[in-house]
Amino acid sequence: MEQQNRQVPPMTPPESYGRRVWHIWGPIVIKWIIGMGVGMIALGVLSTMYMMTDQEAAMAAMQDEDQMMELYGRIMEKYLSFAAMIEAVGAIITIPVMWFLFHRDRVKERQMGIIPNKKAPLWKYGAGLLMAAALSLGLNNLIIIGNLSVMSESYEATLDALYSAPLLVQIISLAVLVPISEELVFRGLLFKRLRERGTYMQAALYSSAIFGVIHGNLVQMLYGFILGMMLSYLCEKYGSVKAPIAAHIVMNLLSVLATEYELAEWMIESNLRIGIITIICAFISSTMFVLVQRIEERPDISGTSEENEGVVA
């Protein structure tokens, strides 16, 4: 699908190469800095607390390399047990920053005379959310069937760390805050900024590739790339970043609940069972894709509608 729906903006003075690079990569760099900063502060606090509770062990570790490595391992184990909470704090800081940048981009669009895609009505969101849920579950099943998780130890370690938190913490952090944060960065800013400068397919491929790579291991790279393409498509068709945010929340919530209630363990008890569920997921996601494809996203170039006069999300 190739979409060229946006109104061509008026000619503007050329930007320097550095400004163009920062315009694209800036949100990702800011998110990374926030994440690293929160992680380092959390590690520092945990290290200080751990050493204060056992000062003798800390003093002994400073004089013996083996004991130092053992102490570091215990601190990291504690750090990983708080991974979901640390992710939540990073997202809480990231969201208002990215929302400010997102809002500023929409203001600039208005000033440049760019008419965005029409916003789909809320009642049409059901198809997109069901497509996202089915695709997410189906891909997870393929990872299980193909035993791809053994290809990456960091993938299993990441899941163990994130899903070890209490269920309420997982829901708030992994199923709500993290999706909002990531979608503002990757669809609200990166995809939309690339879309202003090129075609839909170019913007979707580039932003999805970065979305996959940033997850840091092979399994999540592939998974993230495929889901990133789907989320970019929802952003384009629904004309709003709310669509990929809602879809991402549904997918992560499904993952959290499936892990908590051992859905994967139940499915792999029978090859026939997991195979049938995967086929059903493929059928649902493809059917919902057809419905989403019928959404008319072309902008109203008359300029008289209320949604094109204000700042849209």
Tab-separated table of C-alpha atoms in Angstrom, residues 107-261:
chain	number	residue	atom	x	y	z
A	107	VAL	CA	1.289	23.175	15.720
A	108	LYS	CA	4.029	23.373	13.077
A	109	GLU	CA	1.860	21.282	10.722
A	110	ARG	CA	-0.934	23.818	11.030
A	111	GLN	CA	1.439	26.710	10.446
A	112	MET	CA	2.838	25.013	7.322
A	113	GLY	CA	-0.649	24.296	5.994
A	114	ILE	CA	-0.281	20.508	6.126
A	115	ILE	CA	-3.629	18.747	6.376
A	116	PRO	CA	-3.293	15.467	8.299
A	117	ASN	CA	-5.198	12.276	7.583
A	118	LYS	CA	-8.784	12.156	8.795
A	119	LYS	CA	-9.327	10.811	12.283
A	120	ALA	CA	-11.388	7.618	12.275
A	121	PRO	CA	-14.376	7.507	14.652
A	122	LEU	CA	-13.893	5.642	17.921
A	123	TRP	CA	-16.361	2.906	16.984
A	124	LYS	CA	-13.960	1.749	14.275
A	125	TYR	CA	-11.139	1.179	16.762
A	126	GLY	CA	-12.416	-2.301	17.597
A	127	ALA	CA	-11.069	-3.777	14.357
A	128	GLY	CA	-7.595	-2.358	14.926
A	129	LEU	CA	-7.431	-3.513	18.533
A	130	LEU	CA	-8.612	-7.028	17.675
A	131	MET	CA	-6.103	-7.221	14.820
A	132	ALA	CA	-3.294	-6.174	17.169
A	133	ALA	CA	-4.263	-8.691	19.857
A	134	ALA	CA	-4.576	-11.584	17.399
A	135	LEU	CA	-1.318	-10.738	15.617
A	136	SER	CA	0.546	-10.409	18.916
A	137	LEU	CA	-0.707	-13.753	20.242
A	138	GLY	CA	-0.086	-15.467	16.915
A	139	LEU	CA	3.515	-14.210	16.714
A	140	ASN	CA	4.176	-15.284	20.294
A	141	ASN	CA	2.859	-18.738	19.411
A	142	LEU	CA	5.195	-18.924	16.411
A	143	ILE	CA	8.107	-18.027	18.701
A	144	ILE	CA	7.071	-20.864	21.017
A	145	ILE	CA	6.515	-23.365	18.177
A	146	GLY	CA	9.844	-22.476	16.571
A	147	ASN	CA	11.603	-22.509	19.947
A	148	LEU	CA	13.166	-19.176	18.959
A	149	SER	CA	13.619	-18.033	22.545
A	150	VAL	CA	16.658	-20.336	22.890
A	151	MET	CA	18.405	-18.163	20.297
A	152	SER	CA	18.678	-15.332	22.802
A	153	GLU	CA	19.450	-15.711	26.489
A	154	SER	CA	18.855	-11.981	26.969
A	155	TYR	CA	15.283	-12.428	25.682
A	156	GLU	CA	14.433	-14.923	28.413
A	157	ALA	CA	16.301	-12.875	31.035
A	158	THR	CA	14.373	-9.745	30.033
A	159	LEU	CA	11.018	-11.507	30.303
A	160	ASP	CA	11.912	-13.058	33.660
A	161	ALA	CA	12.932	-9.668	35.056
A	162	LEU	CA	9.914	-7.726	33.807
A	163	TYR	CA	7.292	-10.331	34.659
A	164	SER	CA	8.597	-11.015	38.168
A	165	ALA	CA	6.913	-7.885	39.553
A	166	PRO	CA	3.470	-7.982	41.212
A	167	LEU	CA	0.598	-8.141	38.712
A	168	LEU	CA	-0.671	-4.610	39.457
A	169	VAL	CA	2.822	-3.177	38.900
A	170	GLN	CA	3.086	-5.060	35.602
A	171	ILE	CA	-0.280	-3.736	34.411
A	172	ILE	CA	0.496	-0.121	35.307
A	173	SER	CA	4.065	-0.208	34.016
A	174	LEU	CA	4.220	-2.673	31.117
A	175	ALA	CA	0.611	-2.500	29.910
A	176	VAL	CA	-0.081	1.239	30.262
A	177	LEU	CA	2.886	3.551	30.835
A	178	VAL	CA	5.466	1.856	28.610
A	179	PRO	CA	3.138	1.575	25.548
A	180	ILE	CA	2.167	5.255	25.810
A	181	SER	CA	5.816	6.262	26.098
A	182	GLU	CA	6.990	4.085	23.192
A	183	GLU	CA	4.157	5.061	20.859
A	184	LEU	CA	4.704	8.771	21.401
A	185	VAL	CA	8.361	8.260	20.468
A	186	PHE	CA	8.117	5.801	17.586
A	187	ARG	CA	4.744	6.533	15.963
A	188	GLY	CA	3.858	9.979	17.314
A	189	LEU	CA	7.246	11.514	16.550
A	190	LEU	CA	9.580	9.272	14.528
A	191	PHE	CA	7.028	7.805	12.106
A	192	LYS	CA	5.141	11.076	11.643
A	193	ARG	CA	8.334	13.076	11.092
A	194	LEU	CA	9.562	10.567	8.522
A	195	ARG	CA	6.119	10.593	6.918
A	196	GLU	CA	6.349	14.343	6.387
A	197	ARG	CA	9.519	13.831	4.342
A	198	GLY	CA	8.720	10.628	2.439
A	199	THR	CA	6.262	7.888	1.603
A	200	TYR	CA	4.259	5.818	4.038
A	201	MET	CA	6.298	2.669	3.330
A	202	GLN	CA	9.615	4.429	3.864
A	203	ALA	CA	8.467	5.883	7.176
A	204	ALA	CA	6.962	2.596	8.355
A	205	LEU	CA	10.017	0.477	7.457
A	206	TYR	CA	12.542	2.889	8.975
A	207	SER	CA	10.659	3.526	12.222
A	208	SER	CA	9.793	-0.166	12.654
A	209	ALA	CA	13.396	-1.238	12.097
A	210	ILE	CA	14.580	1.159	14.800
A	211	PHE	CA	11.739	0.043	17.073
A	212	GLY	CA	12.918	-3.553	16.670
A	213	VAL	CA	16.636	-2.889	17.070
A	214	ILE	CA	16.181	-0.843	20.239
A	215	HIS	CA	14.764	-3.920	22.031
A	216	GLY	CA	18.282	-5.336	22.084
A	217	ASN	CA	17.899	-9.051	21.269
A	218	LEU	CA	17.193	-10.996	18.097
A	219	VAL	CA	13.794	-12.398	19.072
A	220	GLN	CA	12.382	-9.046	20.177
A	221	MET	CA	13.963	-7.343	17.153
A	222	LEU	CA	11.949	-9.523	14.763
A	223	TYR	CA	8.832	-9.344	16.916
A	224	GLY	CA	9.181	-5.579	17.360
A	225	PHE	CA	9.715	-4.960	13.647
A	226	ILE	CA	6.580	-6.844	12.597
A	227	LEU	CA	4.417	-5.236	15.273
A	228	GLY	CA	5.991	-1.849	14.497
A	229	MET	CA	4.801	-2.154	10.887
A	230	MET	CA	1.289	-2.944	12.100
A	231	LEU	CA	1.281	-0.034	14.576
A	232	SER	CA	2.522	2.352	11.876
A	233	TYR	CA	-0.308	1.170	9.639
A	234	LEU	CA	-2.860	1.882	12.381
A	235	CYS	CA	-1.383	5.340	12.916
A	236	GLU	CA	-1.719	6.070	9.205
A	237	LYS	CA	-5.206	4.652	8.692
A	238	TYR	CA	-6.790	6.013	11.868
A	239	GLY	CA	-5.115	9.425	11.527
A	240	SER	CA	-4.253	9.498	15.224
A	241	VAL	CA	-1.515	8.295	17.544
A	242	LYS	CA	-4.311	7.163	19.871
A	243	ALA	CA	-4.835	4.086	17.655
A	244	PRO	CA	-1.319	2.597	18.018
A	245	ILE	CA	-1.263	3.573	21.702
A	246	ALA	CA	-4.523	1.685	22.333
A	247	ALA	CA	-3.329	-1.297	20.270
A	248	HIS	CA	0.024	-1.408	22.088
A	249	ILE	CA	-1.754	-1.312	25.458
A	250	VAL	CA	-4.012	-4.211	24.412
A	251	MET	CA	-1.031	-6.286	23.227
A	252	ASN	CA	1.023	-5.701	26.364
A	253	LEU	CA	-1.957	-6.304	28.641
A	254	LEU	CA	-2.602	-9.586	26.850
A	255	SER	CA	1.057	-10.545	27.313
A	256	VAL	CA	1.010	-9.687	31.022
A	257	LEU	CA	-2.196	-11.637	31.694
A	258	ALA	CA	-1.095	-14.581	29.537
A	259	THR	CA	2.134	-14.817	31.519
A	260	GLU	CA	0.387	-14.442	34.878
A	261	TYR	CA	-2.165	-17.152	34.122
